[in-house]
Tab-separated table of C-alpha atoms in Angstrom:
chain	number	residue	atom	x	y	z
A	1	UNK	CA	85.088	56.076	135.684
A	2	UNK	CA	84.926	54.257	132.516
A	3	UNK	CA	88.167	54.447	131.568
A	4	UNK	CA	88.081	56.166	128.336
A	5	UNK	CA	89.953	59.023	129.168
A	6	UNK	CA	92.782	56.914	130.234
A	7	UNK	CA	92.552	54.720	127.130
A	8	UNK	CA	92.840	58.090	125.050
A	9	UNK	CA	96.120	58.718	126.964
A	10	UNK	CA	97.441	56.189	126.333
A	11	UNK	CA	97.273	54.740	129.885
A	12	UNK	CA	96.127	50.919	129.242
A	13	UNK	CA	97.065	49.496	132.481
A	14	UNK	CA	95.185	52.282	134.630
A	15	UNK	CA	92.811	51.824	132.129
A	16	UNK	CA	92.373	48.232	132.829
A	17	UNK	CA	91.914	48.467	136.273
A	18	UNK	CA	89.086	51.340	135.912
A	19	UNK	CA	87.582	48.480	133.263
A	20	UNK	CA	87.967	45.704	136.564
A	21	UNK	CA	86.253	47.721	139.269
A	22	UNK	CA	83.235	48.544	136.715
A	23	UNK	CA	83.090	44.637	135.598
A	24	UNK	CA	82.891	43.347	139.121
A	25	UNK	CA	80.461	46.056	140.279
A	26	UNK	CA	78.174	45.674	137.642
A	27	UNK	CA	78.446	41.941	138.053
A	28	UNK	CA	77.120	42.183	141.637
A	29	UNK	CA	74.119	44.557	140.475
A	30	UNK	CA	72.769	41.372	138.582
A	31	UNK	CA	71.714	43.230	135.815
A	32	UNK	CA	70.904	42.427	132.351
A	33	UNK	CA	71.246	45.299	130.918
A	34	UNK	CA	74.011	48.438	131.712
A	35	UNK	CA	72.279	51.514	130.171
A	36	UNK	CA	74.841	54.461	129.259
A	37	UNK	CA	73.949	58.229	128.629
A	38	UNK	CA	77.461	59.146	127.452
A	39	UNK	CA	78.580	58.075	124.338
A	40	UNK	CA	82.158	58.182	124.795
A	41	UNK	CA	82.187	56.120	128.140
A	42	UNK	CA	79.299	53.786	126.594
A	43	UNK	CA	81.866	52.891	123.675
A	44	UNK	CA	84.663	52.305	126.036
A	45	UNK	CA	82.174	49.616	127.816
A	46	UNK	CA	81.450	47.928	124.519
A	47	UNK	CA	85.183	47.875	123.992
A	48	UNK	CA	86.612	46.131	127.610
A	49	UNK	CA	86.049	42.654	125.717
A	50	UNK	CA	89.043	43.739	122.961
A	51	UNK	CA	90.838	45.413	126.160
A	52	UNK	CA	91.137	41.963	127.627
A	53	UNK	CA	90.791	39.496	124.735
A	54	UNK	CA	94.506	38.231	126.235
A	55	UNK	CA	93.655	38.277	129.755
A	56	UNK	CA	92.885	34.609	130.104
A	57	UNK	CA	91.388	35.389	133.653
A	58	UNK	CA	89.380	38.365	132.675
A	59	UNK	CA	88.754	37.613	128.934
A	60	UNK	CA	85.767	36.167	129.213
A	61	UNK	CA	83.616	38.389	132.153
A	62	UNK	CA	85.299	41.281	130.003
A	63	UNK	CA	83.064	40.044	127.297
A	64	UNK	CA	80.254	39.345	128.733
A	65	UNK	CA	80.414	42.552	130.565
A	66	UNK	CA	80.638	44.404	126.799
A	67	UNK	CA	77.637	42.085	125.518
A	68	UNK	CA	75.572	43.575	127.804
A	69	UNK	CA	76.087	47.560	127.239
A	70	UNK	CA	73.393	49.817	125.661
A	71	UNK	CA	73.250	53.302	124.680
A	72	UNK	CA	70.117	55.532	126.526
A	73	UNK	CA	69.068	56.313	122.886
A	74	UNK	CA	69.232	52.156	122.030
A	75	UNK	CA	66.872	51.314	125.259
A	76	UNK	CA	64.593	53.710	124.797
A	77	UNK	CA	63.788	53.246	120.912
A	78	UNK	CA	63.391	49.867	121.667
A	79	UNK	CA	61.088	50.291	124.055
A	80	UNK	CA	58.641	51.632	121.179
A	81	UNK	CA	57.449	54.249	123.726
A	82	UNK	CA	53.804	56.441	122.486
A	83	UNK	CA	54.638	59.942	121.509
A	84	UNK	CA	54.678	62.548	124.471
A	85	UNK	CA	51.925	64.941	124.331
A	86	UNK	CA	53.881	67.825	125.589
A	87	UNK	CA	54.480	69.840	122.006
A	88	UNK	CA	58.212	71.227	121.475
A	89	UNK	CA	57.998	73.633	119.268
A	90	UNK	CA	61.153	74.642	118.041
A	91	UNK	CA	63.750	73.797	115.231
A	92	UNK	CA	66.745	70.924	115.886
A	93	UNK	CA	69.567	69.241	114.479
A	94	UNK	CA	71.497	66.498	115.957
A	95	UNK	CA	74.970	66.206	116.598
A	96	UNK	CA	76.252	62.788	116.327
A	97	UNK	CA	79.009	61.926	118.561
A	98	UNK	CA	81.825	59.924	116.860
A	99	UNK	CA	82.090	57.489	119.892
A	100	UNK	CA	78.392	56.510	118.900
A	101	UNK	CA	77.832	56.666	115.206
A	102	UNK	CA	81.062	55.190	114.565
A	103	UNK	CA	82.116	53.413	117.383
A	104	UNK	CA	78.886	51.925	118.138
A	105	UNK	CA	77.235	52.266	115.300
A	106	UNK	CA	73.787	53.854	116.524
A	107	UNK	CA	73.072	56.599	114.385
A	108	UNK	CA	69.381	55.753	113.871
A	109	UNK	CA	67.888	55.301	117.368
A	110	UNK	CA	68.506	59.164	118.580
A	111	UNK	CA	66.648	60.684	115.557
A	112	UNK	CA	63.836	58.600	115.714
A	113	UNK	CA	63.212	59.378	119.278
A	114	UNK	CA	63.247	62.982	118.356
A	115	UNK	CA	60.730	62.784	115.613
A	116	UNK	CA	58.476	61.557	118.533
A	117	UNK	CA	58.154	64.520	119.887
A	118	UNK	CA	55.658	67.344	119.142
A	119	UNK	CA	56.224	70.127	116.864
A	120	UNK	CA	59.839	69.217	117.282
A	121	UNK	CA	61.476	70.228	113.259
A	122	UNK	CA	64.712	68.028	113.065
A	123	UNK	CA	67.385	69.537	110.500
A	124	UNK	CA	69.984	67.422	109.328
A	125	UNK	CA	72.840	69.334	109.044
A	126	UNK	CA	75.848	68.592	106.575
A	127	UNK	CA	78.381	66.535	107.847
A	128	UNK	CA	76.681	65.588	110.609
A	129	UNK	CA	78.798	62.552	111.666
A	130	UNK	CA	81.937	64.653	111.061
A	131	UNK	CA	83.597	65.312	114.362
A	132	UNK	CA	83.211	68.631	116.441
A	133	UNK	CA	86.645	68.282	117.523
A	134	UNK	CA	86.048	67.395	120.925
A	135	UNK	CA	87.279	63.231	119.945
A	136	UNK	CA	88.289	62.320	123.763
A	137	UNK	CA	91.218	64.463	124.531
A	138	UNK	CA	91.568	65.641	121.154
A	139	UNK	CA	90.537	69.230	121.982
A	140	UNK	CA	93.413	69.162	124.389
A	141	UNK	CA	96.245	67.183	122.904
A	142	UNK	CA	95.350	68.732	119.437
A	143	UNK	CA	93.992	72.490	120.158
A	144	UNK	CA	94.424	73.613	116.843
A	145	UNK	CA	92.930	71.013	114.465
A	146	UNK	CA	90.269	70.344	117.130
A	147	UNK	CA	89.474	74.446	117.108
A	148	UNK	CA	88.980	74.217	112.858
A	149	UNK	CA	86.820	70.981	113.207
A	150	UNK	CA	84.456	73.341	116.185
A	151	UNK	CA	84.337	76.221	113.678
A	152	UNK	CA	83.128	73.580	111.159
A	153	UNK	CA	80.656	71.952	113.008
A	154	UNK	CA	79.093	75.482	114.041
A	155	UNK	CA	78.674	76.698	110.524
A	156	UNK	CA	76.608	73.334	109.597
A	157	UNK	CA	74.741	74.141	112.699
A	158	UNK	CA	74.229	77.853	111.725
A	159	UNK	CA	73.051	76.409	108.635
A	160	UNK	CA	70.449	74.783	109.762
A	161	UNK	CA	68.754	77.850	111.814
A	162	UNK	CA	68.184	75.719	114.425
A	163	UNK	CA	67.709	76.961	118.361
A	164	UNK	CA	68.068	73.341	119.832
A	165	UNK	CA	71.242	71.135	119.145
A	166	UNK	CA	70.757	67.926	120.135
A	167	UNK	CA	73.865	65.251	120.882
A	168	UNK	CA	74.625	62.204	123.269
A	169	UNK	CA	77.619	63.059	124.658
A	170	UNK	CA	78.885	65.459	126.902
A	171	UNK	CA	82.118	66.303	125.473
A	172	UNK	CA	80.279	67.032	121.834
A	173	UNK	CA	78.108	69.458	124.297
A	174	UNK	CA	81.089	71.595	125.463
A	175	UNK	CA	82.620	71.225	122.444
A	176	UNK	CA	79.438	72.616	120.423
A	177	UNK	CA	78.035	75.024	123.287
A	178	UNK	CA	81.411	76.727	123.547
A	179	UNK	CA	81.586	76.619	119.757
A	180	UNK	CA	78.535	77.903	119.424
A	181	UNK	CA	78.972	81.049	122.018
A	182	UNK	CA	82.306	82.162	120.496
A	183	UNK	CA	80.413	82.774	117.091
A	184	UNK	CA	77.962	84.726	118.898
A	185	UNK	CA	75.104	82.110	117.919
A	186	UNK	CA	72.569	81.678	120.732
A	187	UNK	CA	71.188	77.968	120.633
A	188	UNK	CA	71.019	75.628	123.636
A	189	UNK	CA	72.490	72.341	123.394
A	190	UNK	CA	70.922	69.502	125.117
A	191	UNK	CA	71.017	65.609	124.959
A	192	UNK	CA	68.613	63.950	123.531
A	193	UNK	CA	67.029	62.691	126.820
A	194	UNK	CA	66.882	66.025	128.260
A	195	UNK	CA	64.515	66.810	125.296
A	196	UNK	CA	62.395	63.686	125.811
A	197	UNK	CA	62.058	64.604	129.723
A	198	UNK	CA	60.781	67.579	128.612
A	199	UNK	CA	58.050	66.224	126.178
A	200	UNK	CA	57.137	63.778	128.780
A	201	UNK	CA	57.020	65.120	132.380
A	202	UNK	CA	54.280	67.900	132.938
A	203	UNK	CA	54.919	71.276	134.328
A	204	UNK	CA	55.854	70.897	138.698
């Protein structure tokens, strides 16, 4: 684990040691890179350098550690990969998670990764760096407000017509699938690497 849950909690020193295990595990991998598919746990990486900014034994591996975190959608939009050839046909709109457009500040690299792919129609839908309510533990330590901010995100999806919602992080996905199914509104809601695997690996 990441951690992020505990830091949401409030837990810092559990926290911490979650942050320790991951630092000298990934150390040993001697990678350059540490690639993340979830927003929320890839902004608690880029964060264990503030965690132990006064940790003069860990300060500095914490930072190094943080340096070296990317988001799926980052490495791959990088990579300036061709388009796939498999066509999607079908209309989208992306759901930015609030752990990556405004924690991390990567709000371009998912959308143009879906433009790559065929006959894929990306919506923007209003207010779509709002929050779906989801926000960590939000949705549980805040039921209510969380609940108004689902019902809002689902009427800007709604909006949109689209069958395909698109996101990076897998509580936005429970937040906006469950949102989605109590307003009787049948989309799927994938990440935006599920939609890529799909444009680029053939049919079995």
């Amino acid at each position: 684990c990441c951690g992020a849950i505990a830091l949401h909690a409030g837990e810092i020193d559990f926290a911490r040691e979650l942050a320790k295990r991951n630092i000298e595990a990934f150390e040993r991998s001697g990678a350059d890179v540490y690639v993340v598919n979830a927003a929320g746990c890839g902004s608690a990486l880029k964060e264990y350098g503030e965690l132990f900014a006064a940790d003069e034994a860990w300060a500095q591996r914490a930072a190094r550690f943080s340096e070296r975190v990317r988001d799926v959608t980052e490495v791959l939009d990088a990579l300036d990969l061709p388009p796939p050839e498999r066509p999607l046909n079908a209309v989208a709109t992306y759901q930015e998670p609030c752990h990556l457009v405004h924690a991390q500040r990567v709000t371009g690299a998912p959308r143009r990764l879906l433009a790559k792919i065929p006959e894929l129609r990306l919506v923007e839908m209003d207010e779509s760096a709002v929050c779906c309510g989801s926000a960590g533990i939000y949705n549980l330590t805040q039921p209510d407000m969380a609940s108004r901010l689902q019902r809002r995100k689902v009427e800007a999806v709604v909006k949109t017509g689209s069958t395909i919602v698109a996101t990076a992080n897998p509580g936005c996905a429970m937040q906006v699938a469950a949102g989605l199914r109590a307003a009787g509104y049948r989309a799927e809601v994938r990440h935006v690497v599920e939609l890529l695997d799909a444009a680029y690996l053939p049919d079995a």
